[in-house]
Short mmCIF file of C-alpha atoms in Angstrom, two decimals:
data_model
loop_
_atom_site.label_atom_id
_atom_site.label_comp_id
_atom_site.label_asym_id
_atom_site.label_seq_id
_atom_site.Cartn_x
_atom_site.Cartn_y
_atom_site.Cartn_z
CA UNK A 1 -0.01 -0.04 0.05
CA UNK A 2 1.36 3.48 -1.04
CA UNK A 3 1.51 6.35 1.44
CA UNK A 4 -1.12 8.38 -0.33
CA UNK A 5 -3.42 5.36 -0.09
CA UNK A 6 -2.95 5.02 3.51
CA UNK A 7 -3.62 8.78 4.05
CA UNK A 8 -6.83 8.63 1.98
CA UNK A 9 -8.05 5.42 3.93
CA UNK A 10 -7.40 7.10 7.24
CA UNK A 11 -9.26 10.27 6.24
CA UNK A 12 -12.04 8.30 4.80
CA UNK A 13 -12.23 6.14 8.01
CA UNK A 14 -12.50 9.19 10.04
CA UNK A 15 -15.51 10.64 7.93
CA UNK A 16 -17.05 7.18 7.78
CA UNK A 17 -16.93 6.73 11.55
CA UNK A 18 -18.54 9.95 12.09
CA UNK A 19 -21.23 9.59 9.49
CA UNK A 20 -22.11 5.96 10.81
CA UNK A 21 -22.68 7.15 14.31
CA UNK A 22 -24.93 10.19 13.26
CA UNK A 23 -26.97 8.75 10.39
CA UNK A 24 -25.44 5.46 8.87
CA UNK A 25 -24.02 4.85 5.49
CA UNK A 26 -20.47 5.57 6.20
CA UNK A 27 -19.37 2.46 4.54
CA UNK A 28 -20.27 4.18 1.40
CA UNK A 29 -17.34 6.37 1.86
CA UNK A 30 -14.81 3.49 2.68
CA UNK A 31 -16.02 0.80 0.47
CA UNK A 32 -15.42 2.72 -2.78
CA UNK A 33 -12.11 3.80 -1.40
CA UNK A 34 -10.98 0.27 -1.00
CA UNK A 35 -12.15 -0.57 -4.58
CA UNK A 36 -10.24 2.43 -5.85
CA UNK A 37 -7.02 1.20 -4.27
CA UNK A 38 -7.48 -2.11 -6.33
CA UNK A 39 -9.21 -4.58 -4.00
CA UNK A 40 -11.95 -6.83 -5.64
CA UNK A 41 -15.43 -6.03 -4.61
CA UNK A 42 -15.90 -9.11 -2.25
CA UNK A 43 -12.46 -8.34 -0.67
CA UNK A 44 -13.27 -4.70 -0.35
CA UNK A 45 -16.61 -5.50 1.26
CA UNK A 46 -15.14 -7.96 3.72
CA UNK A 47 -12.30 -5.77 4.62
CA UNK A 48 -14.65 -2.82 4.99
CA UNK A 49 -17.03 -4.73 7.45
CA UNK A 50 -13.87 -5.56 9.72
CA UNK A 51 -12.74 -1.97 9.52
CA UNK A 52 -15.78 -0.25 10.50
CA UNK A 53 -16.68 -2.74 13.29
CA UNK A 54 -14.47 -1.04 15.98
CA UNK A 55 -16.17 2.30 15.01
CA UNK A 56 -19.49 0.89 15.79
CA UNK A 57 -18.28 -0.12 19.27
CA UNK A 58 -16.82 3.30 20.07
CA UNK A 59 -20.15 4.93 19.02
CA UNK A 60 -22.09 2.45 21.39
CA UNK A 61 -19.92 3.64 24.19
CA UNK A 62 -20.29 7.20 23.42
CA UNK A 63 -24.15 6.95 23.51
CA UNK A 64 -24.33 4.76 26.66
CA UNK A 65 -26.33 7.37 28.64
CA UNK A 66 -29.22 6.93 26.00
CA UNK A 67 -29.17 3.19 26.66
CA UNK A 68 -30.32 3.43 30.24
CA UNK A 69 -33.16 1.14 30.91
CA UNK A 70 -32.71 -0.74 27.83
CA UNK A 71 -30.38 -3.61 29.06
CA UNK A 72 -32.98 -6.25 29.26
CA UNK A 73 -34.20 -5.36 25.59
CA UNK A 74 -30.50 -5.60 24.40
CA UNK A 75 -29.74 -8.86 25.93
CA UNK A 76 -32.87 -10.50 24.51
CA UNK A 77 -32.17 -9.42 20.78
CA UNK A 78 -28.53 -10.16 20.69
CA UNK A 79 -29.10 -13.84 19.61
CA UNK A 80 -31.42 -12.48 16.93
CA UNK A 81 -28.89 -10.10 15.60
CA UNK A 82 -26.07 -12.63 15.43
CA UNK A 83 -28.38 -15.20 13.66
CA UNK A 84 -29.29 -12.63 11.07
CA UNK A 85 -25.63 -11.43 10.54
CA UNK A 86 -24.45 -15.00 10.30
CA UNK A 87 -26.95 -15.80 7.72
CA UNK A 88 -26.13 -12.59 5.79
CA UNK A 89 -22.41 -13.43 6.08
CA UNK A 90 -23.10 -16.99 4.53
CA UNK A 91 -25.00 -15.44 1.65
CA UNK A 92 -22.11 -13.03 0.89
CA UNK A 93 -19.28 -15.89 0.88
CA UNK A 94 -21.50 -18.47 -0.88
CA UNK A 95 -23.88 -16.81 -3.16
CA UNK A 96 -23.49 -14.32 -6.13
CA UNK A 97 -23.77 -10.66 -5.34
CA UNK A 98 -25.63 -9.30 -8.34
CA UNK A 99 -29.30 -9.88 -7.30
CA UNK A 100 -28.96 -8.32 -3.83
CA UNK A 101 -26.90 -5.42 -5.16
CA UNK A 102 -30.02 -4.41 -7.27
CA UNK A 103 -32.19 -4.57 -4.26
CA UNK A 104 -30.05 -2.34 -1.93
CA UNK A 105 -30.87 1.14 -3.36
CA UNK A 106 -34.58 0.35 -3.11
CA UNK A 107 -34.21 -0.67 0.42
CA UNK A 108 -32.47 2.43 1.45
CA UNK A 109 -35.31 4.60 -0.50
CA UNK A 110 -37.72 2.66 1.47
CA UNK A 111 -35.85 3.52 4.86
CA UNK A 112 -35.67 7.12 3.82
CA UNK A 113 -39.45 7.34 3.13
CA UNK A 114 -40.15 5.49 6.42
CA UNK A 115 -38.05 8.15 8.41
CA UNK A 116 -39.66 11.03 6.36
CA UNK A 117 -43.18 9.87 6.87
CA UNK A 118 -42.68 8.22 10.20
CA UNK A 119 -45.31 10.16 12.16
CA UNK A 120 -48.02 9.66 9.51
CA UNK A 121 -47.23 6.06 9.35
CA UNK A 122 -47.28 5.71 13.07
CA UNK A 123 -50.67 7.61 13.11
CA UNK A 124 -52.18 5.21 10.61
CA UNK A 125 -50.76 2.12 12.43
CA UNK A 126 -51.55 3.35 15.93
CA UNK A 127 -48.83 4.39 18.41
CA UNK A 128 -46.45 1.54 19.53
CA UNK A 129 -47.49 1.99 23.16
CA UNK A 130 -50.97 0.75 22.36
CA UNK A 131 -49.61 -2.49 20.99
CA UNK A 132 -49.26 -5.51 23.19
CA UNK A 133 -45.71 -5.97 24.71
CA UNK A 134 -45.44 -9.47 23.11
CA UNK A 135 -46.37 -8.08 19.62
CA UNK A 136 -43.90 -5.23 20.08
CA UNK A 137 -41.13 -7.67 21.16
CA UNK A 138 -41.81 -9.81 18.02
CA UNK A 139 -41.53 -6.85 15.68
CA UNK A 140 -38.46 -5.78 17.39
CA UNK A 141 -36.89 -9.17 16.77
CA UNK A 142 -38.13 -9.11 13.27
CA UNK A 143 -36.40 -5.73 12.52
CA UNK A 144 -33.11 -6.74 14.12
CA UNK A 145 -32.97 -10.13 12.15
CA UNK A 146 -33.70 -8.66 8.80
CA UNK A 147 -31.33 -5.80 9.44
CA UNK A 148 -28.68 -8.30 10.71
CA UNK A 149 -29.19 -10.14 7.57
CA UNK A 150 -28.56 -7.16 5.50
CA UNK A 151 -25.69 -6.16 7.48
CA UNK A 152 -23.93 -9.50 7.38
CA UNK A 153 -24.19 -9.49 3.49
CA UNK A 154 -23.77 -5.72 2.66
CA UNK A 155 -22.53 -3.59 5.51
CA UNK A 156 -23.29 -0.13 4.09
CA UNK A 157 -26.30 1.74 5.60
CA UNK A 158 -27.43 -1.09 7.69
CA UNK A 159 -27.88 1.48 10.43
CA UNK A 160 -30.29 3.47 8.44
CA UNK A 161 -32.52 0.52 7.95
CA UNK A 162 -32.45 -0.30 11.54
CA UNK A 163 -33.35 3.11 12.75
CA UNK A 164 -36.31 3.25 10.20
CA UNK A 165 -37.66 -0.11 11.32
CA UNK A 166 -37.19 0.54 15.10
CA UNK A 167 -38.91 3.92 14.86
CA UNK A 168 -42.15 2.36 13.74
CA UNK A 169 -42.15 -0.21 16.39
CA UNK A 170 -40.77 1.42 19.43
CA UNK A 171 -42.29 4.34 21.32
CA UNK A 172 -39.02 5.84 22.22
CA UNK A 173 -37.21 9.15 21.35
CA UNK A 174 -34.96 9.02 18.49
CA UNK A 175 -31.81 9.45 20.47
CA UNK A 176 -32.56 6.30 22.43
CA UNK A 177 -33.37 4.49 19.14
CA UNK A 178 -30.02 5.66 17.71
CA UNK A 179 -28.06 4.48 20.67
CA UNK A 180 -29.92 1.03 20.36
CA UNK A 181 -28.88 1.01 16.71
CA UNK A 182 -25.33 1.61 17.61
CA UNK A 183 -25.45 -1.59 19.89
CA UNK A 184 -26.93 -3.48 16.97
CA UNK A 185 -24.15 -2.19 14.73
CA UNK A 186 -21.54 -3.35 17.09
CA UNK A 187 -23.04 -6.84 17.59
CA UNK A 188 -23.17 -7.18 13.67
CA UNK A 189 -19.65 -5.94 13.46
CA UNK A 190 -18.35 -8.40 15.90
CA UNK A 191 -20.10 -11.28 14.34
CA UNK A 192 -18.78 -10.43 10.84
CA UNK A 193 -15.37 -9.90 12.07
CA UNK A 194 -15.29 -13.42 13.60
CA UNK A 195 -16.65 -14.88 10.28
CA UNK A 196 -14.71 -12.87 7.87
CA UNK A 197 -11.37 -13.26 9.60
CA UNK A 198 -11.72 -17.00 9.24
CA UNK A 199 -13.34 -17.39 5.99
CA UNK A 200 -13.13 -13.90 4.04
CA UNK A 201 -10.51 -12.57 1.77
CA UNK A 202 -9.45 -9.86 4.13
CA UNK A 203 -6.81 -7.26 3.23
CA UNK A 204 -5.25 -6.78 6.66
CA UNK A 205 -3.03 -3.76 5.81
CA UNK A 206 -6.19 -1.83 4.74
CA UNK A 207 -7.94 -2.83 8.02
CA UNK A 208 -5.05 -1.74 10.14
CA UNK A 209 -5.37 1.77 8.53
CA UNK A 210 -9.03 2.09 8.54
CA UNK A 211 -10.09 0.59 11.88
CA UNK A 212 -8.39 2.99 14.21
CA UNK A 213 -9.78 5.88 12.15
CA UNK A 214 -13.39 4.76 12.37
CA UNK A 215 -12.92 4.41 16.12
CA UNK A 216 -12.08 7.99 16.37
CA UNK A 217 -14.79 9.32 13.96
CA UNK A 218 -17.37 7.04 15.53
CA UNK A 219 -16.77 8.32 19.07
CA UNK A 220 -16.82 12.03 17.94
CA UNK A 221 -19.85 11.49 15.75
CA UNK A 222 -21.85 9.74 18.46
CA UNK A 223 -21.13 12.64 20.80
CA UNK A 224 -22.40 15.15 18.24
CA UNK A 225 -25.57 12.98 17.33
CA UNK A 226 -26.59 13.16 21.10
CA UNK A 227 -26.67 17.07 20.83
CA UNK A 228 -28.86 17.27 17.62
CA UNK A 229 -32.67 17.84 18.01
CA UNK A 230 -34.72 14.87 17.13
CA UNK A 231 -36.05 16.43 13.96
CA UNK A 232 -32.59 17.76 12.79
CA UNK A 233 -31.46 13.98 13.29
CA UNK A 234 -34.39 12.49 11.69
CA UNK A 235 -33.92 14.61 8.54
CA UNK A 236 -30.19 14.20 8.47
CA UNK A 237 -30.76 10.37 8.44
CA UNK A 238 -33.36 10.83 5.55
CA UNK A 239 -30.80 12.73 3.59
CA UNK A 240 -27.98 10.46 4.01
CA UNK A 241 -30.30 7.49 3.04
CA UNK A 242 -31.44 9.33 -0.08
CA UNK A 243 -27.80 10.27 -1.13
CA UNK A 244 -26.59 6.81 -0.45
CA UNK A 245 -29.21 5.25 -2.58
CA UNK A 246 -28.61 7.57 -5.56
CA UNK A 247 -24.92 6.76 -5.19
CA UNK A 248 -25.70 3.13 -5.37
CA UNK A 249 -28.07 3.44 -8.37
CA UNK A 250 -25.21 5.39 -10.35
CA UNK A 251 -22.53 2.87 -9.56
#
């Protein structure tokens, strides 16, 4: 790896870590960078997943105050998240990429629409607090499994999808949902690290440059996200989701 490539990856990792913590979609910065320095697409995807995982963990630590009272929920959904991430990782390593890559931009546009029209959709479906606890719990598990499946296959923007889904089924402020999303991302990241380290075509020099950068960016970005008003945070997520979808359509 040349010096300019290392500097580009480190700068991209800082930016991606911050973007992931605030809205999600930071992997759409680092993944193209890895491809640009010559990595094949699967190797770039695998190396990217390993690189951003420590940044997810630092974001979860930075938003720990907003996780107060959610410990039981987190412990309950971890097996579901791991199962989804393992299934997605297996699909990535064993199946062709083409079909799923076609679907990804549409999933992101759906996530943007869910966030943009969140209040209207909640009004039509009824507030989450009116749902039975068991129904809400099942819906939370479904959201986490599907988003874990997506994240295990294609890491980019999985946090956007998780926030969009959780916002519809949980009666929680967006800051607390974002903190829960950070834990979800950290669990998916840990799972994929274990799988890809053993079975994936990892470019370890690239990971060594990117990983510390995403830790720094993730911690700083998460602190910033906690200070943003809910509406500003919500529309920031909508904007990122739309931009990422357009980029994927064009590429």
